[in-house]
Short mmCIF file of C-alpha atoms in Angstrom, two decimals:
data_model
loop_
_atom_site.label_atom_id
_atom_site.label_comp_id
_atom_site.label_asym_id
_atom_site.label_seq_id
_atom_site.Cartn_x
_atom_site.Cartn_y
_atom_site.Cartn_z
CA MET Z 2 72.50 61.21 37.65
CA ALA Z 3 76.23 61.09 38.25
CA LEU Z 4 78.23 64.18 37.47
CA PRO Z 5 80.03 63.62 34.13
CA VAL Z 6 83.42 64.73 35.42
CA ARG Z 7 86.96 63.43 35.62
CA PHE Z 8 89.03 63.58 38.79
CA GLY Z 9 92.51 65.00 39.05
CA VAL Z 10 95.11 65.81 41.68
CA SER Z 11 97.77 68.51 41.73
CA THR Z 12 101.46 67.68 41.88
CA TRP Z 13 101.71 70.41 44.53
CA LEU Z 14 100.17 67.97 46.99
CA TRP Z 15 103.52 66.14 47.02
CA THR Z 16 106.28 68.22 45.50
CA SER Z 17 107.55 71.68 44.58
CA PRO Z 18 108.87 72.53 42.12
CA PHE Z 19 107.69 69.78 39.77
CA SER Z 20 110.53 68.26 37.76
CA THR Z 21 111.02 65.30 35.44
CA ALA Z 22 112.35 63.18 38.31
CA ALA Z 23 108.99 63.41 40.10
CA ILE Z 24 107.13 61.46 37.42
CA HIS Z 25 108.68 58.15 38.49
CA GLU Z 26 107.24 58.40 41.99
CA LEU Z 27 104.05 60.36 41.37
CA PHE Z 28 102.53 59.12 38.13
CA PRO Z 29 102.24 55.39 38.97
CA LYS Z 30 100.91 56.30 42.43
CA ILE Z 31 98.35 58.76 41.08
CA ALA Z 32 97.16 56.22 38.52
CA GLU Z 33 96.92 53.43 41.10
CA MET Z 34 94.86 55.66 43.38
CA GLY Z 35 92.29 55.95 40.62
CA PHE Z 36 92.73 59.50 39.36
CA ASP Z 37 92.09 60.30 35.71
CA VAL Z 38 94.20 63.45 35.54
CA VAL Z 39 97.47 64.69 36.97
CA GLU Z 40 97.54 68.46 37.31
CA ILE Z 41 101.12 69.57 36.76
CA ALA Z 42 102.02 72.78 38.53
CA VAL Z 43 104.72 74.32 36.36
CA GLU Z 44 106.99 76.58 38.39
CA ASP Z 45 110.04 76.29 36.12
CA PRO Z 46 109.50 74.91 32.61
CA ALA Z 47 113.24 74.23 32.30
CA LEU Z 48 112.94 71.47 34.92
CA ILE Z 49 110.52 69.48 32.78
CA ASP Z 50 111.44 67.03 30.02
CA VAL Z 51 108.17 67.15 28.12
CA LYS Z 52 108.86 63.99 26.12
CA ALA Z 53 109.48 61.98 29.31
CA VAL Z 54 106.27 63.33 30.86
CA GLN Z 55 104.35 62.52 27.68
CA GLU Z 56 105.63 58.94 27.71
CA ALA Z 57 104.74 58.52 31.40
CA LEU Z 58 101.20 59.82 30.83
CA VAL Z 59 100.69 57.20 28.13
CA LYS Z 60 102.28 54.45 30.25
CA TYR Z 61 100.01 55.12 33.23
CA ASN Z 62 96.90 56.06 31.23
CA LEU Z 63 96.69 59.55 32.67
CA LYS Z 64 95.68 62.87 31.17
CA ALA Z 65 97.36 66.13 32.14
CA ASN Z 66 96.27 69.62 33.09
CA ILE Z 67 98.77 72.46 33.36
CA CYS Z 68 98.58 75.29 35.87
CA GLY Z 69 101.01 78.11 36.39
CA ALA Z 70 102.77 79.86 39.27
CA PHE Z 71 102.85 83.64 39.29
CA GLY Z 72 105.25 85.41 41.61
CA PRO Z 73 106.54 89.01 41.56
CA SER Z 74 108.65 88.45 38.44
CA ARG Z 75 105.53 87.30 36.53
CA ASP Z 76 103.20 90.22 37.09
CA LEU Z 77 101.18 91.51 34.15
CA THR Z 78 100.13 94.56 36.19
CA HIS Z 79 103.69 95.63 37.02
CA GLU Z 80 104.77 99.12 35.98
CA ASP Z 81 107.86 97.72 34.23
CA PRO Z 82 107.17 96.24 30.74
CA ALA Z 83 110.24 94.01 31.18
CA VAL Z 84 108.34 92.14 33.91
CA HIS Z 85 105.43 91.69 31.49
CA GLN Z 86 107.80 90.24 28.91
CA ASN Z 87 109.25 87.83 31.45
CA CYS Z 88 105.72 86.66 32.19
CA PHE Z 89 104.89 86.30 28.49
CA THR Z 90 108.02 84.17 28.01
CA TYR Z 91 107.02 81.91 30.92
CA ILE Z 92 103.41 81.62 29.71
CA ALA Z 93 104.58 80.77 26.19
CA ALA Z 94 106.68 77.92 27.59
CA CYS Z 95 103.69 76.65 29.58
CA LEU Z 96 101.41 76.87 26.55
CA ASP Z 97 103.92 74.81 24.57
CA ILE Z 98 103.86 72.19 27.33
CA CYS Z 99 100.06 72.14 27.08
CA VAL Z 100 100.26 71.46 23.36
CA ALA Z 101 102.85 68.72 23.78
CA LEU Z 102 100.83 66.97 26.50
CA GLY Z 103 97.47 67.26 24.77
CA THR Z 104 95.68 69.50 27.23
CA ASP Z 105 93.47 72.26 25.89
CA PHE Z 106 93.90 75.04 28.46
CA PHE Z 107 96.43 76.71 30.72
CA GLY Z 108 95.15 77.82 34.10
CA GLY Z 109 96.06 80.09 36.98
CA PRO Z 110 95.88 83.63 38.39
CA MET Z 111 97.96 85.01 35.55
CA TYR Z 112 96.50 88.52 35.70
CA SER Z 113 98.86 89.60 38.51
CA ALA Z 114 101.36 88.36 41.08
CA VAL Z 115 100.13 86.08 43.87
CA GLY Z 116 100.47 87.91 47.19
CA LYS Z 117 99.97 91.36 45.67
CA ALA Z 118 97.36 92.51 48.16
CA ARG Z 119 97.40 96.22 49.03
CA MET Z 120 95.10 99.13 49.68
CA VAL Z 121 95.65 101.39 46.67
CA PRO Z 122 93.75 104.40 45.28
CA PRO Z 123 90.97 103.72 42.74
CA GLU Z 124 93.05 105.35 40.00
CA GLN Z 125 95.91 102.89 40.52
CA ARG Z 126 93.49 99.98 40.74
CA LYS Z 127 91.96 100.95 37.39
CA LYS Z 128 95.42 101.37 35.85
CA GLU Z 129 96.43 97.87 36.98
CA TRP Z 130 93.09 96.39 35.85
CA ASP Z 131 93.54 97.94 32.40
CA LEU Z 132 97.10 96.60 32.22
CA ALA Z 133 95.83 93.12 33.09
CA VAL Z 134 93.16 93.33 30.39
CA GLN Z 135 95.63 94.59 27.78
CA ASN Z 136 98.26 92.00 28.57
CA LEU Z 137 95.82 89.11 28.87
CA ARG Z 138 94.55 89.86 25.37
CA ILE Z 139 98.12 89.21 24.23
CA VAL Z 140 98.15 85.97 26.26
CA CYS Z 141 94.82 84.96 24.68
CA ASP Z 142 96.29 85.53 21.21
CA MET Z 143 99.26 83.35 22.21
CA ALA Z 144 96.91 80.62 23.43
CA ALA Z 145 94.57 80.79 20.44
CA ALA Z 146 97.51 80.51 18.03
CA ARG Z 147 98.18 77.12 19.65
CA GLY Z 148 94.53 76.03 19.71
CA LEU Z 149 94.30 76.59 23.47
CA ARG Z 150 92.33 78.64 26.00
CA ILE Z 151 93.34 80.21 29.29
CA ALA Z 152 91.48 79.67 32.58
CA LEU Z 153 91.72 82.67 34.90
CA GLU Z 154 91.50 81.93 38.62
CA PRO Z 155 90.20 84.33 41.30
CA LEU Z 156 92.20 84.35 44.53
CA ASN Z 157 91.13 85.29 48.03
CA ARG Z 158 91.68 88.80 49.38
CA PHE Z 159 94.87 87.83 51.22
CA GLU Z 160 96.51 86.73 47.96
CA SER Z 161 95.17 89.28 45.48
CA ASP Z 162 93.59 92.70 45.56
CA LEU Z 163 92.48 92.51 41.91
CA VAL Z 164 90.30 89.43 41.27
CA ASN Z 165 88.61 87.71 44.21
CA THR Z 166 85.20 86.40 43.14
CA ALA Z 167 83.38 84.77 40.24
CA GLU Z 168 81.83 88.16 39.47
CA ASP Z 169 85.29 89.75 39.38
CA VAL Z 170 86.73 87.18 37.01
CA LEU Z 171 83.64 87.28 34.79
CA ARG Z 172 84.07 91.06 34.46
CA LEU Z 173 87.73 90.52 33.60
CA VAL Z 174 86.88 87.98 30.90
CA LYS Z 175 84.22 90.30 29.47
CA ASP Z 176 86.71 93.19 29.39
CA ILE Z 177 89.32 91.03 27.65
CA GLN Z 178 86.79 90.26 24.90
CA HIS Z 179 88.60 87.24 23.50
CA PRO Z 180 87.16 83.77 22.83
CA ALA Z 181 90.24 82.13 24.38
CA ALA Z 182 89.53 83.65 27.81
CA GLY Z 183 87.83 81.35 30.31
CA ILE Z 184 87.50 80.79 34.04
CA MET Z 185 88.72 78.35 36.66
CA LEU Z 186 87.41 78.35 40.22
CA ASP Z 187 89.11 77.11 43.39
CA GLY Z 188 86.94 76.00 46.28
CA PHE Z 189 89.38 77.24 48.94
CA HIS Z 190 89.23 80.80 47.67
CA MET Z 191 85.49 80.53 47.15
CA SER Z 192 85.01 79.47 50.78
CA ILE Z 193 86.48 82.82 51.81
CA GLU Z 194 85.05 85.15 49.18
CA GLU Z 195 81.73 83.84 47.88
CA ARG Z 196 78.42 84.42 49.63
CA ASP Z 197 76.81 81.61 47.62
CA VAL Z 198 78.99 78.91 46.06
CA GLU Z 199 76.20 77.57 43.84
CA GLN Z 200 75.51 81.03 42.45
CA ALA Z 201 79.23 81.65 41.90
CA ILE Z 202 79.44 78.56 39.71
CA VAL Z 203 76.31 79.61 37.83
CA THR Z 204 77.86 83.07 37.36
CA ALA Z 205 80.90 81.50 35.69
CA GLY Z 206 78.52 79.44 33.55
CA ASP Z 207 79.81 77.99 30.31
CA LEU Z 208 83.05 79.96 30.73
CA LEU Z 209 84.04 77.59 33.55
CA ILE Z 210 86.86 75.47 32.16
CA HIS Z 211 88.24 73.97 35.36
CA LEU Z 212 87.44 73.43 39.05
CA GLN Z 213 89.91 72.89 41.90
CA VAL Z 214 88.73 71.67 45.28
CA SER Z 215 89.89 70.97 48.80
CA GLU Z 216 88.24 71.74 52.11
CA ASN Z 217 87.65 75.22 53.50
CA TYR Z 218 90.92 74.82 55.46
CA ARG Z 219 92.81 73.39 52.43
CA GLY Z 220 92.43 69.88 53.82
CA THR Z 221 91.04 66.59 52.54
CA PRO Z 222 87.69 66.89 50.73
CA GLY Z 223 84.88 65.72 53.00
CA THR Z 224 86.53 66.60 56.31
CA GLY Z 225 85.55 70.26 56.70
CA GLN Z 226 82.75 72.78 56.28
CA THR Z 227 82.46 72.89 52.49
CA PRO Z 228 78.84 72.88 51.22
CA TRP Z 229 79.38 70.09 48.71
CA TRP Z 230 75.68 69.98 47.84
CA ALA Z 231 75.99 73.56 46.58
CA TYR Z 232 78.93 72.64 44.37
CA ARG Z 233 76.97 69.79 42.90
CA ARG Z 234 73.88 71.87 42.20
CA GLY Z 235 75.97 74.59 40.59
CA LEU Z 236 77.85 72.15 38.36
CA GLU Z 237 74.60 70.44 37.36
CA ALA Z 238 73.04 73.79 36.52
CA ILE Z 239 75.80 74.66 34.04
CA ASN Z 240 76.22 71.11 32.68
CA TYR Z 241 79.87 71.02 33.69
CA THR Z 242 81.83 68.15 32.12
CA GLY Z 243 85.40 69.11 32.95
CA THR Z 244 87.84 67.97 35.61
CA VAL Z 245 87.49 68.32 39.36
CA THR Z 246 91.02 68.48 40.76
CA ILE Z 247 92.19 68.20 44.34
CA GLU Z 248 94.63 71.05 44.95
CA SER Z 249 96.52 71.47 48.16
CA PHE Z 250 100.19 71.67 49.07
CA THR Z 251 103.01 69.76 50.70
CA PRO Z 252 104.36 71.11 53.99
CA ALA Z 253 107.68 69.40 53.20
CA ASN Z 254 108.88 72.27 51.01
CA GLN Z 255 109.41 75.17 53.42
CA GLU Z 256 109.36 77.85 50.74
CA LEU Z 257 106.04 76.62 49.33
CA ALA Z 258 104.58 76.01 52.80
CA GLY Z 259 105.48 79.54 53.84
CA ALA Z 260 103.98 81.02 50.68
CA VAL Z 261 100.63 79.29 51.29
CA CYS Z 262 100.78 79.67 55.11
CA PHE Z 263 100.92 75.95 55.89
CA TRP Z 264 102.21 76.00 59.44
CA HIS Z 265 101.30 72.34 60.01
CA PRO Z 266 100.29 69.33 57.86
CA MET Z 267 96.68 69.23 56.68
CA ALA Z 268 96.49 65.41 56.80
CA GLU Z 269 98.36 62.51 58.40
CA SER Z 270 99.96 61.81 55.03
CA GLN Z 271 99.84 63.32 51.57
CA ASP Z 272 98.95 59.93 50.08
CA GLY Z 273 96.07 59.62 52.53
CA PHE Z 274 94.95 63.13 51.64
CA ALA Z 275 94.71 62.09 47.99
CA THR Z 276 93.11 58.65 48.42
CA GLU Z 277 90.55 59.72 51.00
CA GLY Z 278 89.75 62.88 49.07
CA LEU Z 279 89.19 60.95 45.86
CA ARG Z 280 87.00 58.40 47.65
CA PHE Z 281 84.83 61.21 48.98
CA LEU Z 282 84.60 62.98 45.61
CA LYS Z 283 83.59 59.82 43.78
CA ASP Z 284 80.79 59.24 46.28
CA TRP Z 285 79.78 62.91 46.03
CA ALA Z 286 79.59 62.74 42.24
CA LYS Z 287 77.46 59.55 42.07
#
């Protein structure tokens, strides 16, 4: 049986930061390629005219997912409560975009800042974990008040020292103890951190809201070492019916490329990355 999933692609494959101007180039192209969903990476909500995006989604028959970007100023484990409040303000804006665009979750590694990877004493680690739990309960209340959920994403060890695996994020969700808390998994991070991809997906179980994929080297799906059979078996085991989104990044934006350590392009063209990746995924899901 075919996997009952939709296919999406992240705006980060082409642009950063996403702004209203990008819809005129990206949305018709993404629709023509055959994607069902455009995953909008929201770095700065002020750059986005939600009404214009909403109209473009209808025009091109696309659905939207919304994922966030969490740098040092958006760190729920920071010692300064003012940083927490800045993060809450950003998350609230993203949640409002979700409501306006008709998506039912907001995803990302919102427990801490991306790139916060240090060797710290167990006491500090526990303090930061407890801060993440406490603050994410507040985020869950914010999401639930809007009829939404959050999807928490583990990152690899080079990008986070707090949540790296499906087991880690499951423990975080259990500690949060809120029905709005869910999980998203990213195949790139899983290729580094998980011993068994199939088991990681089964571990997330019915809490898995969203799945992002690329190759083990962040390249075009189907061109690397990813055990795609294991992904399929895991998704079948949990009866996953969500979106499978291609997420990678453009090397054209030097700030973004530096942040994700893209020292060279991962494909001959970003359009080719998307079209060839989608072709592979559709065959994989048959």
